[in-house]
Coordinates of C-alpha atoms in Angstrom, one line a residue:
Chain A
X62 CA 17.1 145.4 125.2
X63 CA 15.8 145.7 128.2
X64 CA 17.5 142.7 129.0
X65 CA 20.5 144.8 127.9
X66 CA 19.6 147.3 130.0
X67 CA 19.0 144.9 133.5
X68 CA 22.2 143.7 132.5
X69 CA 23.8 147.5 132.2
X70 CA 22.1 148.5 135.4
X71 CA 23.2 145.4 137.3
X72 CA 26.8 145.6 136.4
X73 CA 26.1 150.2 137.7
X74 CA 24.6 148.5 140.7
X75 CA 27.4 146.0 141.8
X76 CA 30.3 148.2 140.8
X77 CA 28.5 150.4 143.4
X78 CA 29.0 147.8 146.1
X79 CA 31.9 146.9 145.1
X80 CA 33.2 150.9 145.4
X81 CA 31.5 151.3 148.9
X82 CA 32.7 148.0 150.3
X83 CA 36.1 148.9 148.9
X84 CA 36.3 152.2 151.3
X85 CA 35.3 149.8 154.0
X86 CA 37.4 147.6 153.8
X87 CA 39.1 146.5 157.5
X88 CA 42.9 148.4 157.7
X89 CA 43.8 147.8 161.6
X90 CA 45.8 150.8 162.3
X91 CA 49.8 149.8 162.2
X92 CA 50.9 148.0 165.1
X93 CA 53.9 150.6 166.1
X94 CA 51.4 154.2 165.5
X95 CA 48.9 153.5 168.3
X96 CA 48.4 151.5 171.8
X97 CA 46.9 147.8 171.0
X98 CA 43.8 148.8 172.8
X99 CA 42.5 151.6 170.5
X100 CA 43.5 149.4 167.6
X101 CA 40.8 147.4 169.1
X102 CA 38.6 149.4 169.3
X103 CA 38.7 150.1 166.3
X104 CA 38.0 147.1 164.9
X105 CA 35.3 146.6 167.6
X106 CA 33.6 149.4 166.3
X107 CA 34.3 148.7 162.7
X108 CA 31.2 147.0 160.9
X109 CA 33.0 144.5 158.1
X110 CA 30.6 143.3 155.2
X111 CA 29.9 139.9 155.6
X112 CA 32.1 138.7 152.9
X113 CA 35.0 140.0 155.3
X114 CA 34.0 139.2 158.8
X115 CA 36.6 136.4 159.2
X116 CA 39.2 138.7 158.2
X117 CA 37.6 141.0 160.8
X118 CA 37.7 138.1 163.6
X119 CA 41.4 137.0 163.0
X120 CA 42.5 140.4 163.0
X121 CA 40.3 141.2 166.4
X122 CA 41.9 137.8 167.7
X123 CA 45.1 139.0 167.1
X124 CA 44.5 142.4 168.8
X125 CA 42.6 141.3 171.6
X126 CA 46.1 138.6 171.7
X127 CA 48.3 141.9 172.1
X128 CA 46.1 143.0 174.6
X129 CA 46.2 140.1 177.0
X130 CA 42.8 138.8 176.4
X131 CA 43.7 134.8 175.5
X132 CA 40.7 133.8 175.9
X133 CA 38.6 136.6 173.9
X134 CA 41.1 136.2 171.5
X135 CA 41.0 131.9 171.1
X136 CA 37.0 132.2 171.5
X137 CA 37.5 134.8 168.1
X138 CA 39.6 132.0 166.2
X139 CA 37.2 128.9 168.0
X140 CA 34.4 130.9 165.8
X141 CA 36.0 130.9 162.6
X142 CA 37.8 127.5 162.2
X143 CA 34.2 125.7 161.6
X144 CA 33.8 128.6 159.0
X145 CA 36.7 127.5 157.3
X146 CA 35.4 124.3 155.4
X147 CA 32.5 125.9 155.0
X148 CA 34.0 128.5 153.0
X149 CA 35.8 126.5 151.0
X150 CA 32.9 125.1 149.0
X151 CA 32.2 127.4 146.3
X152 CA 30.0 129.7 146.9
X153 CA 27.3 130.4 143.3
X154 CA 26.8 134.0 143.8
X155 CA 30.0 135.1 145.3
X156 CA 31.5 133.3 141.9
X157 CA 28.9 135.2 140.0
X158 CA 30.2 138.6 141.7
X159 CA 33.4 137.8 141.6
X160 CA 33.4 136.9 137.7
X161 CA 31.3 139.7 136.8
X162 CA 33.4 142.8 138.5
X163 CA 36.1 142.4 141.6
X164 CA 37.4 139.3 143.5
X165 CA 36.4 141.2 146.7
X166 CA 32.6 140.3 146.4
X167 CA 34.2 136.3 147.6
X168 CA 34.4 135.9 151.1
X169 CA 37.6 136.2 153.0
X170 CA 39.2 132.3 153.1
X171 CA 42.7 132.5 154.8
X172 CA 45.4 131.1 152.7
X173 CA 47.6 128.2 154.2
X174 CA 50.3 129.7 156.0
X175 CA 47.1 132.3 157.8
X176 CA 45.2 129.4 158.9
X177 CA 49.0 127.5 160.4
X178 CA 49.1 130.7 161.9
X179 CA 45.3 130.2 163.8
X180 CA 46.5 127.6 164.5
X181 CA 49.6 128.9 166.1
X182 CA 48.1 132.3 168.0
X183 CA 45.2 130.0 169.5
X184 CA 48.1 127.5 170.8
X185 CA 50.3 130.6 172.4
X186 CA 46.7 131.9 173.8
X187 CA 46.5 128.7 175.8
X188 CA 50.3 128.2 177.1
X189 CA 49.6 132.0 178.3
X190 CA 46.3 130.9 179.9
X191 CA 47.9 128.1 181.5
X192 CA 46.2 125.5 180.0
X193 CA 49.0 123.1 177.8
X194 CA 46.1 120.4 177.5
X195 CA 44.0 122.8 175.5
X196 CA 46.5 123.4 173.6
X197 CA 47.4 120.6 172.4
X198 CA 44.1 119.9 171.4
X199 CA 45.1 122.9 168.6
X200 CA 48.7 121.4 167.7
X201 CA 47.0 118.4 167.1
X202 CA 44.6 120.7 164.6
X203 CA 47.7 121.8 163.1
X204 CA 49.2 118.8 162.3
X205 CA 45.7 117.6 160.3
X206 CA 46.1 121.0 158.4
X207 CA 49.3 120.4 157.1
X208 CA 48.5 116.7 156.8
X209 CA 45.8 117.9 154.1
X210 CA 47.9 120.6 153.4
X211 CA 50.8 118.1 152.1
X212 CA 48.8 116.2 150.3
X213 CA 48.3 118.8 147.5
X214 CA 51.5 119.5 147.3
X215 CA 55.0 120.7 148.1
X216 CA 55.6 123.3 150.9
X217 CA 52.2 124.9 150.4
X218 CA 51.7 126.8 154.2
X219 CA 54.1 124.9 156.2
X220 CA 55.2 126.4 158.6
X221 CA 58.2 125.6 161.2
X222 CA 57.0 128.4 163.8
X223 CA 53.7 126.3 163.9
X224 CA 55.4 123.3 164.0
X225 CA 57.6 124.4 166.8
X226 CA 55.2 125.7 169.1
X227 CA 53.3 122.3 169.1
X228 CA 56.8 120.4 169.8
X229 CA 56.9 122.8 172.4
X230 CA 53.4 122.5 174.1
X231 CA 53.9 118.5 174.0
X232 CA 57.4 119.7 175.3
X233 CA 55.5 121.2 178.4
X234 CA 53.6 118.2 178.8
X235 CA 55.9 115.7 178.7
X236 CA 55.3 114.1 175.4
X237 CA 58.6 113.8 174.0
X238 CA 58.2 111.9 171.4
X239 CA 55.6 114.0 169.6
X240 CA 58.0 116.9 170.8
X241 CA 60.9 114.8 168.8
X242 CA 58.5 114.5 166.4
X243 CA 57.2 118.3 165.9
X244 CA 61.1 119.6 165.7
X245 CA 62.0 118.2 163.9
X246 CA 59.4 118.4 161.0
X247 CA 60.1 122.3 162.1
X248 CA 63.9 121.7 161.3
X249 CA 63.0 119.4 157.8
X250 CA 60.8 122.5 157.0
X251 CA 63.4 124.8 157.2
X252 CA 66.4 122.2 155.4
X253 CA 63.5 122.1 152.8
X254 CA 63.5 125.9 152.4
X255 CA 67.6 126.3 152.4
X256 CA 66.8 127.9 155.7
X257 CA 69.0 127.8 158.6
X258 CA 67.4 125.8 161.9
X259 CA 68.2 128.4 164.6
X260 CA 70.4 127.6 167.4
X261 CA 67.2 127.2 169.6
X262 CA 65.0 125.0 167.7
X263 CA 68.8 122.9 167.4
X264 CA 69.0 122.5 171.2
X265 CA 65.1 121.3 171.7
X266 CA 65.9 118.9 169.5
X267 CA 68.5 117.2 171.0
X268 CA 66.9 117.9 174.5
X269 CA 64.1 115.6 173.0
X270 CA 66.3 113.1 171.6
X271 CA 68.6 112.8 175.1
X272 CA 65.0 112.4 176.7
X273 CA 64.1 109.1 174.4
X274 CA 67.8 108.2 174.9
X275 CA 68.0 108.4 171.1
X276 CA 71.9 110.5 171.6
X277 CA 73.9 111.0 174.7
X278 CA 75.5 114.4 176.0
X279 CA 78.8 115.6 175.0
X280 CA 80.2 116.6 178.6
X281 CA 80.9 120.5 176.8
X282 CA 78.1 120.7 175.0
X283 CA 75.9 123.2 175.3
X284 CA 73.1 120.6 175.1
X285 CA 73.6 118.8 178.3
X286 CA 70.8 118.7 180.4
X287 CA 69.3 121.1 182.2
X288 CA 66.7 121.9 184.9
X289 CA 64.9 124.9 183.6
X290 CA 65.2 126.6 180.2
X291 CA 63.7 129.7 179.3
X292 CA 62.2 129.8 176.1
X293 CA 61.8 132.7 173.7
X294 CA 59.3 133.2 171.0
X295 CA 60.1 136.9 169.2
X296 CA 57.2 138.1 166.5
X297 CA 59.1 141.2 165.0
X298 CA 57.8 143.5 162.6
X299 CA 54.6 144.1 160.7
X300 CA 54.3 142.0 157.9
X301 CA 53.8 144.0 154.7
X302 CA 50.4 145.2 153.4
X303 CA 49.4 144.2 149.5
X304 CA 49.2 146.3 147.0
X305 CA 48.0 147.4 143.8
X306 CA 49.1 146.1 139.9
X307 CA 46.8 148.2 137.6
X308 CA 46.4 147.9 134.1
X309 CA 43.9 150.2 132.1
X310 CA 44.1 150.2 128.8
X311 CA 41.8 152.6 126.5
X312 CA 41.0 151.9 122.9
X313 CA 39.8 155.3 121.8
X314 CA 38.1 154.2 118.5
X315 CA 35.6 152.0 121.4
X316 CA 35.9 154.5 123.8
X317 CA 36.4 151.6 125.9
X318 CA 38.7 150.8 129.1
X319 CA 40.1 147.7 129.2
X320 CA 41.1 146.9 133.0
X321 CA 43.0 144.3 135.1
X322 CA 43.8 144.8 138.7
X323 CA 46.1 142.0 140.6
X324 CA 47.0 142.0 144.5
X325 CA 51.3 142.0 144.7
X326 CA 53.7 142.8 147.2
X327 CA 56.7 145.4 147.8
X328 CA 59.4 143.1 146.1
X329 CA 61.7 143.9 149.4
X330 CA 60.6 143.8 152.2
X331 CA 62.5 144.3 156.1
X332 CA 65.0 141.5 156.6
X333 CA 64.9 139.7 160.3
X334 CA 67.3 141.5 163.1
X335 CA 68.9 139.0 165.6
X336 CA 68.1 140.2 169.0
X337 CA 70.2 140.7 171.7
X338 CA 68.7 139.2 175.2
X339 CA 70.7 139.9 178.2
X340 CA 70.4 137.7 181.0
X341 CA 71.8 138.3 183.9
X342 CA 75.4 138.7 183.0
X343 CA 74.8 136.3 179.6
X344 CA 74.1 137.7 176.8
X345 CA 72.1 135.4 173.9
X346 CA 70.4 136.2 170.3
X347 CA 67.2 135.1 169.0
X348 CA 67.6 133.9 165.9
X349 CA 65.3 133.9 162.7
X350 CA 62.3 131.0 162.8
X351 CA 60.2 131.7 160.1
X352 CA 60.0 134.6 156.9
X353 CA 56.5 135.5 157.3
X354 CA 57.1 137.6 154.3
X355 CA 58.5 134.9 152.5
X356 CA 55.5 133.1 153.4
X357 CA 52.9 135.4 152.4
X358 CA 54.4 135.8 148.5
X359 CA 54.3 132.1 148.6
X360 CA 50.8 132.1 149.0
X361 CA 49.8 134.7 146.7
X362 CA 52.4 133.5 144.1
X363 CA 50.3 130.0 144.1
X364 CA 46.9 132.0 144.0
X365 CA 48.1 134.0 140.7
X366 CA 47.7 132.0 137.9
X367 CA 43.7 131.7 138.9
X368 CA 43.6 135.6 139.9
X369 CA 45.2 136.7 136.1
X370 CA 42.8 134.1 134.9
X371 CA 39.9 135.8 136.6
X372 CA 40.9 138.8 136.1
X373 CA 41.2 138.3 132.0
X374 CA 38.1 136.7 131.6
X375 CA 36.0 139.7 133.9
X376 CA 38.1 142.1 131.6
X377 CA 36.2 140.3 128.5
X378 CA 33.1 139.8 130.1
X379 CA 33.2 144.0 131.1
X380 CA 34.5 144.6 127.6
X381 CA 31.7 143.2 126.2
X382 CA 28.8 144.5 128.9
X383 CA 30.5 148.0 127.7
X384 CA 29.8 147.6 124.3
X385 CA 26.3 146.2 124.6
X386 CA 25.6 149.2 126.5
X387 CA 27.2 152.1 124.4
X388 CA 25.2 149.9 121.5
X389 CA 21.9 150.6 123.4
X390 CA 22.7 154.7 124.1
X391 CA 26.1 155.9 123.8
X392 CA 25.8 157.5 127.1
X393 CA 24.6 154.2 129.0
X394 CA 27.2 152.8 127.2
X395 CA 30.2 155.5 128.8
X396 CA 28.9 155.3 132.4
X397 CA 28.6 151.7 132.4
X398 CA 32.2 151.5 131.2
X399 CA 33.3 153.9 133.5
X400 CA 31.5 152.3 136.3
X401 CA 32.9 148.6 136.1
X402 CA 36.6 150.1 134.9
X403 CA 36.5 151.6 138.5
X404 CA 34.8 149.2 140.1
X405 CA 38.1 146.4 138.8
X406 CA 40.0 147.1 142.1
X407 CA 42.7 144.5 143.6
X408 CA 41.4 142.3 146.5
X409 CA 43.8 143.8 148.6
X410 CA 42.7 141.6 151.9
X411 CA 45.3 140.2 154.2
X412 CA 45.7 139.8 157.6
X413 CA 47.8 141.9 157.6
X414 CA 48.6 142.5 161.8
X415 CA 50.9 139.5 161.3
X416 CA 54.4 139.9 162.0
X417 CA 56.5 139.9 159.6
X418 CA 59.5 137.1 160.8
X419 CA 59.4 134.9 164.2
X420 CA 62.6 134.7 165.9
X421 CA 63.4 132.1 168.2
X422 CA 65.8 131.2 171.7
X423 CA 66.5 128.8 174.2
X424 CA 68.5 129.5 176.7
X425 CA 69.5 127.3 179.8
X426 CA 69.3 128.8 183.3
X427 CA 71.6 128.3 186.2
X428 CA 70.9 125.5 188.3
X429 CA 71.1 128.1 191.2
X430 CA 67.7 129.7 192.9
X431 CA 68.5 133.0 191.7
X432 CA 65.5 135.6 190.2
X433 CA 66.9 136.9 186.7
X434 CA 66.5 139.3 185.1
X435 CA 65.7 138.9 181.1
X436 CA 66.3 141.9 178.6
X437 CA 64.9 142.0 176.0
X438 CA 63.9 144.4 172.9
X439 CA 64.0 147.2 175.4
X440 CA 61.5 145.5 178.0
X441 CA 63.0 143.4 181.0
X442 CA 61.0 140.9 182.9
X443 CA 61.7 138.1 186.0
X444 CA 62.8 134.7 183.9
X445 CA 59.6 132.1 184.5
X446 CA 61.7 129.7 186.3
X447 CA 60.2 126.3 185.8
X448 CA 60.7 123.6 183.5
X449 CA 60.3 125.4 180.2
X450 CA 59.3 128.8 180.5
X451 CA 58.5 130.8 177.5
X452 CA 58.2 134.5 176.6
X453 CA 56.5 135.7 174.0
X454 CA 57.6 139.2 172.9
X455 CA 55.9 141.4 170.1
X456 CA 58.4 143.9 168.7
X457 CA 56.1 145.7 167.0
X458 CA 53.8 147.1 170.0
X459 CA 56.5 146.2 172.4
X460 CA 53.8 143.8 174.5
X461 CA 55.4 141.0 176.8
X462 CA 53.8 137.9 177.7
X463 CA 55.2 134.7 179.9
X464 CA 54.1 131.8 180.7
X465 CA 53.6 130.1 183.3
X466 CA 52.0 133.4 184.4
X467 CA 52.6 135.6 187.0
X468 CA 50.0 137.5 189.3
X469 CA 51.2 141.1 188.4
X470 CA 51.3 141.9 184.6
X471 CA 53.7 140.9 182.8
X472 CA 54.4 144.1 181.2
X473 CA 54.5 145.7 184.3
Chain B
X264 CA 0.5 140.5 142.6
X265 CA -0.4 138.8 146.3
X266 CA 1.5 135.2 144.9
X267 CA 4.4 138.2 144.0
X268 CA 4.2 139.7 147.8
X269 CA 3.7 136.4 149.5
X270 CA 7.1 136.1 147.9
X271 CA 8.9 138.7 148.9
X272 CA 7.7 138.3 152.3
X273 CA 8.6 134.6 152.4
X274 CA 12.0 135.3 151.1
X275 CA 12.4 138.3 154.1
X276 CA 11.3 135.7 156.7
X277 CA 14.1 133.5 155.4
X278 CA 16.7 136.1 155.5
X279 CA 15.7 137.0 159.6
X280 CA 18.0 135.0 162.1
X281 CA 15.3 131.7 163.6
X282 CA 15.6 130.2 166.3
X283 CA 13.2 126.7 167.2
X284 CA 13.1 124.9 170.1
X285 CA 13.9 121.3 169.6
X286 CA 14.0 118.1 172.3
X287 CA 17.7 117.9 173.9
X288 CA 17.2 113.8 172.5
X289 CA 17.2 114.9 168.9
X290 CA 20.2 113.9 167.2
X291 CA 21.9 117.8 164.8
X292 CA 24.7 117.0 162.7
X293 CA 25.8 120.3 162.0
X294 CA 30.0 120.3 161.2
X295 CA 30.6 116.6 161.9
X296 CA 32.5 117.9 165.5
X297 CA 31.9 116.4 169.0
X298 CA 28.4 117.1 169.5
X299 CA 25.8 116.6 172.8
X300 CA 24.3 113.3 170.9
X301 CA 27.9 112.1 170.9
X302 CA 28.6 113.0 174.8
X303 CA 25.2 111.1 175.5
X304 CA 25.6 107.9 173.8
X305 CA 29.0 107.7 175.3
X306 CA 27.7 108.0 178.5
X307 CA 24.8 106.0 178.2
X308 CA 27.5 103.2 177.2
X309 CA 29.3 104.2 179.6
X310 CA 26.8 103.4 182.1
X311 CA 25.5 100.0 181.1
X312 CA 28.5 98.6 180.3
X313 CA 30.4 100.4 184.5
X314 CA 26.9 98.8 186.3
X315 CA 26.8 95.1 184.4
X316 CA 29.4 94.1 185.5
X317 CA 31.1 92.4 188.3
X318 CA 33.4 94.9 189.8
X319 CA 29.7 96.5 192.2
X320 CA 28.5 93.0 193.2
X321 CA 32.2 91.9 194.7
X322 CA 32.7 95.1 196.4
X323 CA 29.3 94.6 198.1
X324 CA 29.9 91.1 199.0
X325 CA 33.3 91.7 200.1
X326 CA 33.1 95.4 202.4
X327 CA 29.3 94.7 202.5
X328 CA 28.6 98.6 202.0
X329 CA 28.4 100.8 197.8
X330 CA 31.5 101.5 196.9
X331 CA 32.9 105.0 197.0
X332 CA 34.3 106.4 193.4
X333 CA 36.1 109.8 193.1
X334 CA 35.7 111.5 189.9
X335 CA 39.7 111.7 188.8
X336 CA 41.0 113.2 185.5
X337 CA 39.8 112.1 181.8
X338 CA 42.8 113.4 179.2
X339 CA 41.2 114.7 176.5
X340 CA 43.7 114.0 174.3
X341 CA 41.4 114.9 171.1
X342 CA 41.5 117.1 167.8
X343 CA 39.3 118.5 168.9
X344 CA 38.1 120.8 172.0
X345 CA 35.8 118.6 174.0
X346 CA 33.8 119.5 176.9
X347 CA 33.9 115.5 179.5
X348 CA 32.3 117.4 182.4
X349 CA 29.1 117.0 180.1
X350 CA 29.0 113.2 179.7
X351 CA 30.8 112.3 183.2
X352 CA 28.2 114.8 185.2
X353 CA 25.7 112.4 183.5
X354 CA 27.7 109.0 184.4
X355 CA 28.1 110.4 187.3
X356 CA 24.4 111.3 187.7
X357 CA 23.5 107.7 186.3
X358 CA 25.9 105.6 188.1
X359 CA 24.4 107.6 191.7
X360 CA 20.9 107.6 190.4
X361 CA 21.5 103.5 190.2
X362 CA 22.1 102.9 194.0
X363 CA 24.7 101.0 193.7
X364 CA 27.4 103.6 193.8
X365 CA 28.6 106.2 195.9
X366 CA 30.0 109.6 194.9
X367 CA 32.2 111.5 196.6
X368 CA 33.1 114.9 196.6
X369 CA 36.4 115.5 194.0
X370 CA 39.5 117.6 195.4
X371 CA 38.1 121.1 194.1
X372 CA 34.9 120.3 195.5
X373 CA 36.1 119.2 198.7
X374 CA 38.3 122.0 199.0
X375 CA 34.9 124.3 198.7
X376 CA 32.8 121.9 201.7
X377 CA 36.2 122.2 203.9
X378 CA 35.8 125.6 203.7
X379 CA 32.4 125.7 204.2
X380 CA 33.0 123.4 207.1
X381 CA 35.2 126.0 208.6
X382 CA 33.0 128.3 207.9
X383 CA 30.2 126.9 210.7
X384 CA 32.8 125.6 213.2
X385 CA 33.0 129.3 213.5
X386 CA 29.3 130.6 212.7
X387 CA 27.4 127.4 213.6
X388 CA 25.0 126.3 215.8
X389 CA 26.7 123.4 217.8
X390 CA 24.1 121.5 217.1
X391 CA 24.1 121.9 213.6
X392 CA 27.6 122.2 212.7
X393 CA 29.4 119.2 210.9
X394 CA 32.7 118.3 212.2
X395 CA 35.7 117.7 210.7
X396 CA 37.2 114.1 210.0
X397 CA 34.1 112.7 208.9
X398 CA 34.3 112.5 205.4
X399 CA 34.0 109.2 203.4
X400 CA 37.3 107.4 201.9
X401 CA 37.0 106.6 197.7
X402 CA 37.6 103.1 197.1
X403 CA 37.8 103.7 193.3
X404 CA 39.0 106.2 191.2
X405 CA 37.6 106.4 187.7
X406 CA 39.4 108.5 185.0
X407 CA 40.1 108.2 181.5
X408 CA 41.4 110.0 178.4
X409 CA 39.5 110.6 174.7
X410 CA 41.2 109.8 171.6
X411 CA 41.1 110.5 167.7
X412 CA 41.9 109.5 164.7
X413 CA 41.3 111.8 162.0
X414 CA 41.3 110.9 158.1
X415 CA 40.8 113.6 155.6
X416 CA 40.7 115.2 152.5
X417 CA 39.8 118.3 150.7
X418 CA 36.1 117.4 151.4
X419 CA 35.8 114.6 153.3
X420 CA 36.7 113.5 156.5
X421 CA 36.8 110.6 159.1
X422 CA 36.2 111.0 162.2
X423 CA 37.1 108.2 164.9
X424 CA 36.3 109.1 168.5
X425 CA 37.8 106.3 171.2
X426 CA 36.9 107.0 175.0
X427 CA 38.4 104.9 177.4
X428 CA 37.4 104.9 181.3
X429 CA 38.7 102.7 184.3
X430 CA 37.8 102.1 187.5
X431 CA 40.9 101.2 189.6
X432 CA 40.9 100.1 193.2
X433 CA 42.6 102.5 195.5
X434 CA 43.1 99.6 197.7
X435 CA 45.6 98.0 195.8
X436 CA 46.4 99.7 192.2
X437 CA 44.0 96.8 190.6
X438 CA 41.5 98.1 187.5
X439 CA 38.4 96.9 188.4
X440 CA 36.8 98.0 185.1
X441 CA 37.5 99.0 181.7
X442 CA 34.8 100.7 179.7
X443 CA 35.6 101.5 176.0
X444 CA 32.9 103.5 173.5
X445 CA 34.2 103.9 169.9
X446 CA 32.4 106.5 167.2
X447 CA 33.3 106.7 164.2
X448 CA 31.6 109.4 161.4
X449 CA 32.1 110.4 157.6
X450 CA 31.7 114.1 157.2
X451 CA 31.2 115.1 153.7
X452 CA 31.9 118.9 153.1
X453 CA 29.0 120.8 151.0
X454 CA 31.2 121.5 147.6
X455 CA 28.4 124.6 146.1
X456 CA 27.4 127.1 148.8
X457 CA 25.3 129.7 147.4

């Protein structure tokens, strides 16, 4: 009898924790609605629950990046990386909490695609800081991650865009063979997913083959060796948030609920839009390199069998706890049933400030040493005159960054 | 009752952040990544190796003075963000303190020193000024790289670090000393946590 009462009270307490936690889950403002600086301020002032701290760090890292604080962004990302291997261990308390109430009581572990994007963001930060040698370290770590994920099977978390950025880092450092391998991996990933590699990736691959003497350029080929080239990466849109899919059944005879809640993504999402790029008198297009909307849906689909199994066993456990409470005291039974039903919420946490799509263009610059203006997504800047220059545009927030950096802010 | 109270107190203490001072030489491995112990082991091995080879005595015999060395670049080609300056500073300090080698300032330090010298030219008393053109030219360049090979699965990792340093003669590009230190670690990640 006292044990049953303790169980019931425990269930009520846990559900109270869960509901308060649910209400405080860090949801960053949409990129399009507010300035990145005010969004960052909101994130900095938030006090996330311990199980949400890692996700909060990821969101902050992206907003630090959007504010041009690349070193601060990488500091946050470096704080996250060692935690990942720790969080892969099964937590006793979190498993008990998740088994008793819902999945939000588990510490947030980024999905494989999010882990790959973590390294991609770190690489871009280092490039924008003018430290390609440190970006190389992130490229190697991403490779390590991909190898580990590949050993688990399939294309789990394998991102062509992260492979491409790694290739770009190697190319900037003059490591043609490593760059060729990374570009080729990116291309093969797209082909394995029946997606067409963008022209910028094909050209990058061709360039490396030329550098290594594996092919000779045709006289009229656009892949003729060029002095200076501009790589344009676009982080387009903002990824769809996870939404709850809930099922609540009421048994009037037993006066009990059976509740299930799972996270899902909306079936449709905005497709990538090819973005025109004006460079001097020429017109180019950034083409889709990575469909992140699809990647995160694939991540969730892989998690789904485990989530369904956990939700089912939890529903039956809650059913029995409520019945036990009802047998002790009818009002207590109703209260416990209500608390446990309300406590069954879907885990909607995800790195929701990521872009929907990543687009790519690679543009050979004319040999004449003239200053060229690049216009893209309503923003314009002087084209970086370098062997390999990089422009990174976040279309949702309108932020434009460049490598090599110039002294005045690129978005001024 | 008192026992229960003591238990609660202990639990409360365990929940707080604890800081303990430990000896700098003490080996503490938390994540398996490159740490101060690795840095120290590499520095010690390199110093011992560099001082036990004949390039110093050969140079002293031929030139009649201690070799002057300049620190070149140490490339971090590993999977980790390694602060190479830490063990390079150890190596530099030990070689200088051995009394067998002189180190000259690297390009960044030289710029600072030259600025200071220019400043002295304008502002310092004549007797205390240090004139330009009196710098000691380096005889050798010390450079190298750090490489890693990592083999990993979900729970285990084998990390292999190889640090290579070379001393190159600035007179004729000869490599007079090649130092190498290897470190291999196995990291087993926990399966269960609290």
